[in-house]
Amino acid sequence: MKKFINTPATLLEDSLDGFARAHAGLVRLGEERRFIARAALSPGKVGLVSGGGSGHEPMHAGFIGHGMLDAACPGQVFTSPTPDQIVAAIEAVDTGAGVLLVVKNYEGDVMNFEMAAEITGSPIATVVTDDDVAVEASTWSTGRRGVAGTLVVEKILGAAAEQGRPLAALKELGDAVNRRTRSMGVALTSCTVPAAGTPTFQIGEDEMEMGVGIHGEPGRRRVKLASADAIAEELVETVLKDLDPAPGAPCLLLVNGFGGTPMIELYLMVQAAGRILDRHGVKVARYLTGNYVTSLEMAGCSISLAALDEEWLPLWDAPVETATLRWGR
Amino acid sequence: MKKFINTPATLLEDSLDGFARAHAGLVRLGEERRFIARAALSPGKVGLVSGGGSGHEPMHAGFIGHGMLDAACPGQVFTSPTPDQIVAAIEAVDTGAGVLLVVKNYEGDVMNFEMAAEITGSPIATVVTDDDVAVEASTWSTGRRGVAGTLVVEKILGAAAEQGRPLAALKELGDAVNRRTRSMGVALTSCTVPAAGTPTFQIGEDEMEMGVGIHGEPGRRRVKLASADAIAEELVETVLKDLDPAPGAPCLLLVNGFGGTPMIELYLMVQAAGRILDRHGVKVARYLTGNYVTSLEMAGCSISLAALDEEWLPLWDAPVETATLRWGR
């Protein structure tokens, strides 16, 4: 296992401490590292809390700040955060308007966020993301998995929350964005969970895992390595068929790296996907490209397409100031 | 070779087209893809042009925009851009105040940027970066190599250029920032140049290359894999000894990934480096963490430390709006 690490047991705490150190003006680390939250809250705004297993960085901690999340709960690598972490985060960011939870559709996450919602006294609503079209159920999920599209949901909700929208309206918006967002990924290599010390799966030098999940869990099938154009073709066509965007709808294309794939390849995939979308007459109104929702050091990428409402474009464009996503004014 | 690629011959053009597609409002691609430049220039401002071999993305193209570069010339992977590329970029961005070239200290780059400076009619000054303390000369360089510290030079120069400072003053500032910036890197794995198709170097499962260059070229020595703390110790102590910052000087810590190292590990290295700097009483005033100056998909990182003048802090903090670095206002 080749990683910058002291011991698997201290990886997460060292990494969280480093994150809090590097972004001291922006975030604070909760007691016992239960959560990371904005350094300064906006009173009266609905709190936005997400979280999940670690190993997907910069998601979710990198999305904390003005215009996006209020807090995130980091579980151990690929392990759900505990209900008490989530309760602590909820209580830290509820300034009176309640808290919206954004939860990726994995059984452990859904269960623990639900439990926290029952325990806390705060008004709670929950948006469960399930944008992955690759499989209908998996090792860790009943129904589709929540993957990179979660970023789109969190960004749009974050902007809407800053506008002062109430909890019920945000819940409705988050569900709508999730329904209009579809993703599919492919892995070229495995990742290695530090506590395990060996690769999550074995894969040949000429193979790739089509439809892989963000924990290295199986996708649709193991196939021979193909050209970037052929890979983009399968990902984009599958996503498009499932999404079925209305003609002329402004779409957002997110080419997301899984951690081990460099930008030169991700931008090549933007071009490969873009050519296919051009052919279909899909209007790509916004692009986002980078390693945002990762699987540790896995080489691979996912392609997400979101068919945005015209009303959502200003929310996507709205100012955001987090460790990772920053734009606007 | 596991990459998202169609053919090695078309990798760069596909990737540049994807970059230009994704950032259409921000940049434009020059004729025959000779350079990438800002979509809109600021008349009367000194133009800032950099470039070098591709494979280090997001450097330099990701640093084009308000507050940083005006143009960048992408050579083939790990190959210098040609003089005619550089001349075209200079002519595209010179709005009357001349052009400052920022060149990493590699023989091919230095020669080709020099040749371009001789050919063009524009007033030219050049800052050569050589922040890598690992080796005093290498396969591709006479003297120290220019590595991740180049980003620091480009950011500070970019802000100063926006203020309307003249060419000679910018040249002086760039040289001063370069002299106060030191870096050293370590590789856990090799990268694979697409045209070669095989790893640049062989390395054992329990080994790392200490002092590696950003093309996978040799560093100081091949050693056994060590803990993150031990690695940080060697990198930080070496950099610190060479930099010898004045007591109390505000420092910038850049933990830079080489492309294949995920954020969870980079933030761990921030913490590891931070603990050592705390012990030395070094005041870290600014942090930057991410995969910025990469070697394709190489796993590894470098640590850069810049001892900033008080006058340079506002330049580092000044608004920047590029594909990759964005902050301020």
XYZ file of C-alpha atoms in Angstrom:
658
model
C 0.000 0.000 0.000
C 1.668 3.210 -1.184
C 0.122 6.137 0.625
C 1.136 9.160 2.639
C 0.017 7.797 5.970
C 1.273 7.246 9.477
C -1.118 4.501 10.565
C -4.532 3.571 9.132
C -6.009 4.386 12.549
C -4.786 7.999 12.466
C -5.234 8.787 8.753
C -8.612 10.402 9.126
C -7.793 12.518 12.159
C -4.523 13.750 10.643
C -6.295 14.596 7.412
C -9.162 16.415 9.172
C -6.684 18.344 11.288
C -4.786 19.320 8.148
C -8.013 20.419 6.475
C -9.018 22.521 9.468
C -5.499 23.971 9.650
C -5.427 24.912 5.960
C -8.903 26.462 5.984
C -9.000 27.989 9.454
C -10.903 31.110 8.428
C -13.535 29.108 6.612
C -14.305 26.062 8.761
C -14.022 24.745 12.271
C -13.632 21.171 13.429
C -16.285 20.028 15.909
C -15.420 18.474 19.242
C -13.885 15.003 18.911
C -13.805 15.656 15.162
C -17.488 14.683 14.891
C -18.112 17.188 12.113
C -16.661 20.079 10.163
C -18.786 23.213 10.040
C -18.641 26.722 8.676
C -16.632 29.035 10.907
C -19.544 31.496 10.770
C -23.223 30.626 10.346
C -26.051 32.720 8.849
C -28.762 32.994 11.518
C -32.239 32.126 10.260
C -30.987 30.178 7.250
C -31.869 26.486 6.940
C -28.758 24.482 7.816
C -27.427 22.115 5.157
C -25.685 19.030 6.494
C -24.181 16.174 4.534
C -21.605 13.509 5.212
C -20.711 9.922 4.607
C -17.678 7.729 4.604
C -14.326 9.433 4.103
C -12.212 8.684 1.051
C -14.367 10.737 -1.344
C -12.577 14.037 -0.709
C -13.041 16.880 -1.454
C -16.687 15.773 -1.007
C -18.185 16.735 1.424
C -15.864 18.849 3.588
C -14.549 20.752 0.582
C -18.097 21.957 -0.097
C -18.603 23.670 3.272
C -18.954 27.428 3.151
C -21.108 30.277 1.936
C -23.430 29.106 -0.823
C -23.125 25.410 -0.132
C -23.010 23.200 2.987
C -23.051 24.263 6.628
C -21.516 21.067 7.960
C -20.345 17.614 6.981
C -19.837 14.483 9.056
C -16.857 12.378 8.045
C -17.106 8.658 8.793
C -14.067 6.430 8.711
C -12.960 5.537 5.171
C -15.970 4.162 3.262
C -17.889 3.868 6.562
C -21.007 5.818 7.488
C -20.743 8.514 10.130
C -22.425 7.575 13.394
C -25.790 9.027 14.440
C -24.146 10.979 17.268
C -21.839 12.692 14.774
C -24.837 13.714 12.715
C -26.811 14.894 15.741
C -23.849 17.013 16.837
C -23.614 18.572 13.365
C -27.350 19.280 13.233
C -27.260 20.957 16.621
C -24.196 22.988 15.668
C -25.778 24.514 12.563
C -29.494 24.794 13.361
C -30.070 28.495 13.902
C -33.834 28.150 14.105
C -34.989 27.310 10.578
C -34.296 23.599 10.733
C -31.786 21.425 8.935
C -31.819 19.711 5.558
C -29.794 16.513 5.338
C -28.287 15.499 2.002
C -27.606 11.789 2.091
C -26.163 9.540 -0.583
C -28.251 6.408 -1.009
C -26.253 3.776 0.881
C -27.939 1.686 3.536
C -25.606 2.667 6.364
C -25.797 6.371 5.572
C -29.566 6.388 5.159
C -30.040 4.498 8.418
C -27.694 6.646 10.489
C -28.989 9.954 9.142
C -32.558 8.734 9.798
C -31.640 7.779 13.332
C -30.080 11.183 13.917
C -33.188 12.891 12.548
C -35.271 10.990 15.083
C -32.988 11.805 18.006
C -32.523 15.528 17.438
C -35.125 18.088 18.407
C -34.506 20.161 15.256
C -36.967 20.201 12.361
C -35.379 17.941 9.753
C -35.962 17.113 6.108
C -33.839 14.747 4.062
C -32.879 14.559 0.395
C -31.486 11.171 -0.611
C -29.388 11.271 -3.783
C -29.411 8.298 -6.135
C -28.023 9.537 -9.441
C -25.985 6.487 -10.472
C -27.664 4.788 -13.434
C -25.141 1.938 -13.582
C -26.933 -0.479 -11.273
C -30.376 -0.697 -9.706
C -29.051 -2.090 -6.430
C -25.585 -2.864 -5.139
C -23.531 -4.284 -2.311
C -24.275 -1.298 -0.127
C -27.478 0.120 -1.497
C -31.110 -0.675 -2.065
C -31.937 1.202 -5.209
C -29.503 3.355 -7.099
C -26.355 4.718 -5.503
C -25.694 8.371 -4.789
C -22.512 9.468 -6.532
C -21.056 12.610 -8.153
C -24.446 14.164 -8.870
C -24.668 14.768 -5.129
C -22.376 17.753 -5.728
C -24.935 19.285 -8.086
C -27.716 18.824 -5.543
C -25.587 20.338 -2.776
C -24.558 23.366 -4.859
C -28.055 24.239 -5.996
C -29.539 23.662 -2.548
C -26.777 25.722 -0.976
C -27.603 28.726 -3.126
C -31.328 28.355 -2.509
C -30.769 28.107 1.241
C -28.782 31.377 1.180
C -31.859 33.032 -0.349
C -33.754 32.171 2.816
C -36.020 29.499 1.354
C -37.795 27.397 3.983
C -37.039 23.766 4.765
C -39.982 22.255 2.874
C -39.207 24.202 -0.287
C -35.561 23.153 -0.142
C -36.520 19.509 0.313
C -38.728 19.750 -2.769
C -35.999 21.467 -4.785
C -33.335 18.950 -3.736
C -35.523 16.017 -4.731
C -36.232 17.665 -8.080
C -32.554 18.315 -8.828
C -31.706 14.744 -7.871
C -34.378 13.404 -10.220
C -32.894 15.441 -13.069
C -29.297 14.369 -12.449
C -27.771 11.141 -13.733
C -24.269 9.717 -13.498
C -22.230 6.727 -14.520
C -18.603 5.883 -13.831
C -15.789 3.639 -14.949
C -12.670 2.495 -13.092
C -9.296 1.733 -14.622
C -7.676 0.702 -11.342
C -8.815 -0.231 -7.860
C -8.473 1.801 -4.715
C -6.961 0.485 -1.491
C -8.760 1.091 1.794
C -5.966 1.848 4.287
C -7.356 -0.402 7.019
C -7.523 -3.294 4.534
C -4.108 -2.632 3.028
C -4.837 -4.435 -0.226
C -6.745 -3.363 -3.341
C -10.534 -3.525 -3.055
C -10.714 -5.467 -6.295
C -8.350 -7.125 -8.748
C -8.376 -5.894 -12.307
C -6.269 -6.874 -15.295
C -3.873 -4.529 -17.074
C -6.218 -4.514 -20.092
C -9.504 -4.307 -18.192
C -11.838 -1.696 -16.772
C -14.902 -1.849 -14.514
C -17.804 -0.234 -16.337
C -20.389 1.290 -14.004
C -18.146 1.108 -10.939
C -19.328 2.616 -7.659
C -17.399 5.196 -5.645
C -16.199 2.573 -3.174
C -14.762 0.408 -5.907
C -17.847 -1.775 -5.691
C -18.844 -3.668 -8.839
C -20.546 -1.987 -11.719
C -22.301 -3.479 -14.714
C -19.494 -5.572 -16.092
C -15.794 -6.038 -16.463
C -14.701 -5.227 -20.012
C -11.566 -4.766 -22.067
C -9.994 -1.327 -21.936
C -11.322 0.824 -24.773
C -10.576 4.195 -26.327
C -11.678 7.328 -24.518
C -14.261 7.933 -27.240
C -15.739 4.454 -26.797
C -15.831 4.833 -23.027
C -17.459 8.252 -23.277
C -19.957 6.814 -25.740
C -21.163 4.165 -23.306
C -21.260 6.510 -20.313
C -22.965 9.394 -22.095
C -25.455 7.267 -24.023
C -26.493 5.392 -20.892
C -26.899 8.572 -18.892
C -28.729 10.353 -21.707
C -31.149 7.516 -22.286
C -32.054 7.448 -18.614
C -32.197 11.219 -18.173
C -34.063 11.931 -21.386
C -33.632 15.708 -21.165
C -36.270 17.932 -22.704
C -35.124 19.373 -26.056
C -33.265 22.642 -25.463
C -32.982 22.130 -21.695
C -29.768 23.690 -20.398
C -27.585 20.830 -19.179
C -24.678 20.704 -16.790
C -21.851 18.316 -17.660
C -19.762 17.153 -14.727
C -16.697 15.112 -15.634
C -15.555 13.856 -12.282
C -12.257 12.105 -11.586
C -12.071 9.323 -9.002
C -8.819 10.576 -7.480
C -6.040 8.976 -9.509
C -6.889 10.399 -12.916
C -5.076 13.585 -13.936
C -6.692 16.677 -15.407
C -5.182 16.145 -18.863
C -7.332 13.006 -19.167
C -10.423 14.534 -17.572
C -10.409 17.409 -20.077
C -9.985 14.869 -22.864
C -13.138 13.189 -21.537
C -14.918 16.561 -21.565
C -14.141 16.799 -25.251
C -15.116 13.187 -25.930
C -18.416 13.617 -24.067
C -18.990 17.025 -25.610
C -18.746 15.666 -29.152
C -21.398 13.058 -28.360
C -23.686 15.597 -26.720
C -23.240 17.929 -29.721
C -24.347 15.093 -31.978
C -27.500 14.675 -29.894
C -28.189 18.407 -29.915
C -27.894 18.548 -26.139
C -27.138 22.081 -25.025
C -24.402 22.051 -22.390
C -24.851 25.309 -20.516
C -22.396 24.649 -17.689
C -19.271 22.519 -17.221
C -17.464 21.286 -14.154
C -14.311 19.188 -14.468
C -12.096 17.798 -11.728
C -11.569 15.268 -8.965
C -14.543 16.150 -6.773
C -16.211 12.899 -5.706
C -13.395 10.426 -5.431
C -12.652 6.866 -4.389
C -9.317 7.425 -2.707
C -6.649 7.009 -5.424
C -8.772 5.046 -7.900
C -8.077 5.876 -11.558
C -11.311 6.442 -13.399
C -14.032 8.965 -13.897
C -17.744 9.457 -13.977
C -19.878 11.521 -16.254
C -22.879 13.294 -14.776
C -25.479 15.176 -16.695
C -28.060 17.386 -15.034
C -30.989 18.751 -17.014
C -31.433 22.065 -15.269
C -34.566 24.101 -14.947
C -34.012 27.652 -16.184
C -34.672 28.691 -12.577
C -31.776 26.528 -11.367
C -29.099 28.151 -13.537
C -28.779 31.253 -11.312
C -28.560 28.921 -8.312
C -25.704 26.999 -9.913
C -24.008 30.298 -10.823
C -24.603 31.894 -7.420
C -21.539 32.765 -5.319
C -19.923 29.865 -3.540
C -16.948 30.066 -1.244
C -15.730 26.719 -0.012
C -12.317 25.077 0.155
C -12.897 23.460 -3.228
C -15.650 25.215 -5.162
C -15.273 28.969 -5.363
C -16.820 31.338 -7.786
C -19.266 34.109 -8.334
C -20.245 37.357 -6.750
C -0.951 1.924 -20.029
C -4.297 2.688 -18.388
C -5.432 6.107 -19.464
C -8.458 7.832 -20.923
C -6.965 8.354 -24.339
C -7.750 7.778 -27.986
C -4.210 7.813 -29.380
C -1.059 9.324 -27.881
C -0.861 11.583 -30.945
C -4.263 13.155 -30.277
C -4.218 13.284 -26.459
C -3.025 16.854 -26.226
C -5.343 18.287 -28.855
C -8.391 16.514 -27.392
C -7.489 17.711 -23.922
C -6.917 21.309 -25.051
C -10.194 21.281 -26.958
C -11.949 19.988 -23.848
C -10.345 22.700 -21.740
C -11.380 25.412 -24.175
C -14.890 23.928 -24.356
C -15.301 23.806 -20.585
C -13.968 27.329 -20.019
C -15.256 29.105 -23.101
C -16.055 32.387 -21.348
C -12.636 32.539 -19.738
C -10.127 31.436 -22.360
C -9.665 31.016 -26.074
C -7.503 28.532 -27.919
C -5.028 30.124 -30.359
C -4.811 29.112 -33.990
C -3.417 25.592 -34.446
C -3.624 25.268 -30.671
C -0.328 27.153 -30.304
C -1.440 28.765 -27.055
C -4.349 29.313 -24.710
C -5.066 32.929 -23.801
C -7.564 34.945 -21.812
C -10.780 35.527 -23.699
C -10.486 39.231 -22.845
C -7.249 41.163 -22.302
C -6.638 44.284 -20.197
C -5.154 46.926 -22.514
C -2.003 48.562 -21.166
C -1.245 45.749 -18.719
C 2.012 43.832 -19.065
C 1.193 40.441 -20.564
C 2.166 37.373 -18.539
C 3.024 34.301 -20.589
C 4.160 30.921 -19.349
C 4.187 27.428 -20.734
C 6.150 24.238 -20.917
C 5.596 20.588 -21.586
C 2.080 19.279 -21.035
C 1.375 16.672 -18.374
C 1.602 19.132 -15.461
C -2.044 20.228 -15.583
C -3.653 22.317 -14.261
C -0.362 24.254 -14.601
C -0.191 26.440 -16.691
C -3.492 26.651 -18.577
C -5.513 26.410 -15.377
C -3.833 29.620 -14.193
C -4.973 31.794 -17.105
C -7.378 34.568 -16.227
C -7.810 37.794 -14.305
C -5.101 38.102 -11.660
C -2.766 35.522 -13.085
C -1.527 34.547 -16.570
C -2.559 36.005 -19.917
C -1.464 33.009 -21.953
C 0.248 29.645 -21.768
C 1.938 27.564 -24.438
C 1.426 23.834 -24.118
C 4.174 21.643 -25.542
C 3.623 17.956 -26.128
C 3.775 15.874 -22.928
C 7.014 16.714 -21.087
C 8.307 18.507 -24.213
C 9.028 22.216 -24.498
C 6.715 24.378 -26.572
C 8.296 25.570 -29.803
C 9.533 29.137 -30.258
C 6.790 29.847 -32.797
C 4.145 28.894 -30.214
C 5.689 31.309 -27.757
C 5.977 34.101 -30.342
C 2.308 33.641 -31.225
C 1.321 33.868 -27.561
C 3.441 36.963 -26.988
C 1.911 38.690 -29.990
C -1.584 37.713 -28.901
C -1.305 39.260 -25.440
C 1.029 42.243 -25.859
C -1.242 45.270 -25.613
C 1.623 47.743 -25.567
C 3.319 47.307 -22.201
C 5.454 44.339 -23.148
C 5.387 40.743 -22.005
C 6.910 38.950 -19.039
C 7.777 35.293 -19.606
C 7.708 32.893 -16.665
C 9.855 29.896 -17.527
C 10.665 26.835 -15.466
C 14.381 26.100 -15.482
C 14.692 23.281 -17.997
C 17.129 23.568 -20.858
C 14.580 23.136 -23.625
C 12.145 25.627 -22.119
C 14.806 28.232 -21.400
C 16.217 27.928 -24.925
C 12.877 28.118 -26.711
C 11.532 31.011 -24.652
C 14.859 32.844 -25.245
C 14.606 32.235 -28.955
C 11.039 33.552 -28.996
C 12.125 36.640 -27.062
C 14.728 37.322 -29.748
C 12.311 36.823 -32.640
C 9.403 38.904 -31.411
C 9.301 42.680 -31.634
C 7.665 43.038 -28.214
C 9.596 44.252 -25.180
C 10.310 41.099 -23.185
C 11.610 40.228 -19.739
C 11.963 36.716 -18.357
C 11.726 35.192 -14.902
C 13.238 31.716 -14.684
C 11.954 29.681 -11.737
C 14.276 27.219 -9.991
C 12.686 26.439 -6.650
C 13.513 22.724 -6.401
C 16.137 22.189 -3.705
C 16.397 18.438 -4.312
C 19.171 18.506 -6.893
C 21.614 21.115 -8.180
C 21.425 19.866 -11.764
C 19.431 17.129 -13.461
C 18.800 15.255 -16.674
C 17.002 18.228 -18.150
C 18.355 21.207 -16.275
C 21.516 23.127 -15.582
C 21.020 24.375 -12.076
C 17.931 23.749 -10.016
C 14.627 22.752 -11.575
C 11.519 24.907 -11.616
C 8.645 23.049 -9.967
C 5.527 23.822 -7.888
C 6.874 27.143 -6.610
C 6.274 28.432 -10.132
C 2.606 28.718 -9.155
C 3.492 31.108 -6.342
C 5.560 33.262 -8.689
C 2.762 33.310 -11.277
C 0.079 34.235 -8.740
C 1.998 37.091 -7.163
C 3.169 38.420 -10.533
C -0.354 38.161 -11.891
C -1.744 40.366 -9.140
C 1.080 42.874 -9.512
C 0.556 43.050 -13.268
C -3.139 43.834 -12.739
C -2.042 46.840 -10.664
C -0.361 48.213 -13.771
C 3.243 47.731 -12.675
C 5.755 48.082 -15.514
C 7.743 45.248 -17.054
C 11.030 45.932 -15.246
C 9.361 46.089 -11.826
C 7.551 42.822 -12.483
C 10.761 41.125 -13.564
C 12.398 42.245 -10.310
C 9.427 41.090 -8.228
C 9.267 37.697 -9.963
C 12.961 37.070 -9.389
C 12.565 38.041 -5.727
C 9.584 35.715 -5.175
C 11.440 32.883 -6.885
C 14.477 33.413 -4.628
C 12.230 33.177 -1.574
C 10.411 30.031 -2.675
C 11.736 26.513 -2.171
C 10.271 23.105 -2.956
C 11.050 19.431 -2.720
C 9.058 16.418 -3.851
C 8.761 12.677 -3.420
C 7.237 10.053 -5.712
C 5.548 6.853 -4.638
C 4.865 5.633 -8.177
C 6.050 6.490 -11.662
C 4.112 8.240 -14.378
C 3.723 6.901 -17.907
C 4.284 9.224 -20.844
C 1.584 8.243 -23.372
C 3.932 8.241 -26.360
C 6.307 5.928 -24.485
C 3.562 3.653 -23.169
C 5.634 2.305 -20.277
C 6.460 3.773 -16.860
C 9.196 6.424 -16.861
C 10.979 4.616 -14.047
C 10.715 1.337 -12.182
C 10.141 1.479 -8.448
C 9.597 -1.267 -5.899
C 6.409 -1.719 -3.896
C 8.295 -0.627 -0.766
C 10.283 2.209 -2.302
C 9.941 5.916 -2.997
C 12.000 8.431 -4.979
C 13.042 11.230 -2.656
C 13.593 14.544 -4.418
C 11.880 13.426 -7.630
C 11.369 15.915 -10.454
C 8.034 16.692 -12.068
C 8.837 14.541 -15.093
C 9.604 11.525 -12.964
C 13.300 12.273 -13.331
C 15.587 11.098 -10.541
C 15.814 12.903 -7.255
C 18.373 12.513 -4.503
C 18.006 8.847 -3.785
C 15.752 5.846 -3.817
C 14.719 4.932 -0.280
C 12.363 2.620 1.570
C 8.812 3.852 1.978
C 8.444 5.701 5.284
C 5.652 7.148 7.389
C 4.050 10.411 6.307
C 5.656 12.120 9.302
C 9.119 10.896 8.332
C 8.604 11.960 4.710
C 7.348 15.384 5.761
C 10.317 15.699 8.090
C 12.831 15.226 5.294
C 10.995 17.467 2.836
C 10.294 20.291 5.276
C 13.698 20.251 6.965
C 15.494 20.315 3.612
C 13.348 23.139 2.302
C 13.611 25.114 5.547
C 17.379 24.790 5.766
C 17.745 26.093 2.240
C 15.134 28.834 2.536
C 16.213 30.018 5.979
C 13.205 32.333 6.447
C 13.616 35.419 8.621
C 12.065 34.913 12.076
C 8.408 35.935 11.983
C 8.253 36.110 8.182
C 4.778 35.134 6.956
C 5.180 31.890 5.025
C 3.042 30.198 2.432
C 2.822 26.413 2.578
C 1.939 24.711 -0.692
C 1.323 20.974 -0.451
C 1.119 19.961 -4.068
C 0.012 16.575 -5.349
C 1.635 15.059 -8.432
C -1.659 13.891 -9.947
C -2.294 10.438 -8.491
C -2.438 11.354 -4.822
C -5.877 12.036 -3.355
C -6.824 14.983 -1.182
C -7.209 12.871 1.964
C -3.469 12.211 1.835
C -2.515 15.747 0.837
C -4.344 17.201 3.835
C -2.617 14.645 6.030
C 0.676 15.995 4.658
C -0.474 19.535 5.489
C -0.882 18.434 9.073
C 2.431 16.551 9.120
C 4.272 19.544 7.648
C 2.387 21.960 9.875
C 3.472 20.179 13.041
C 7.121 20.434 11.988
C 6.778 24.105 11.066
C 5.060 24.799 14.415
C 8.039 23.231 16.171
C 10.376 25.573 14.296
C 8.213 28.595 15.091
C 7.587 29.206 11.402
C 4.460 31.288 10.934
C 2.351 29.823 8.140
C 0.199 32.724 6.981
C -1.278 31.076 3.887
C -2.001 27.516 2.761
C -2.640 25.983 -0.630
C -3.338 22.272 -0.996
C -4.134 20.297 -4.124
C -2.938 18.737 -7.356
C -1.657 21.866 -9.094
C 1.723 21.055 -10.629
C 1.490 17.441 -11.595
C 3.402 14.697 -13.369
C 0.532 13.026 -15.181
C -0.802 10.332 -12.826
C 2.281 10.026 -10.609
C 1.504 9.388 -6.933
C 3.511 11.710 -4.758
C 3.672 15.255 -3.556
C 5.921 18.205 -3.081
C 6.137 20.675 -0.276
C 6.860 24.294 -1.138
C 7.500 27.042 1.321
C 7.610 30.700 0.332
C 8.857 33.311 2.787
C 6.675 36.208 1.745
C 7.417 39.879 2.082
C 4.609 41.655 3.945
C 4.052 43.524 0.673
C 3.437 40.251 -1.172
C 0.584 39.034 1.053
C -2.023 41.338 -0.544
C -0.779 40.174 -3.949
C -1.281 36.530 -2.993
C -4.730 37.393 -1.604
C -5.735 39.557 -4.574
C -8.677 38.383 -6.704
C -7.883 35.618 -9.143
C -10.293 34.100 -11.596
C -8.881 31.194 -13.549
C -10.117 27.695 -14.306
C -8.299 26.341 -11.266
C -7.434 29.110 -8.808
C -10.357 31.349 -7.896
C -10.721 33.575 -4.947
C -10.987 37.082 -3.695
C -12.958 40.179 -4.523
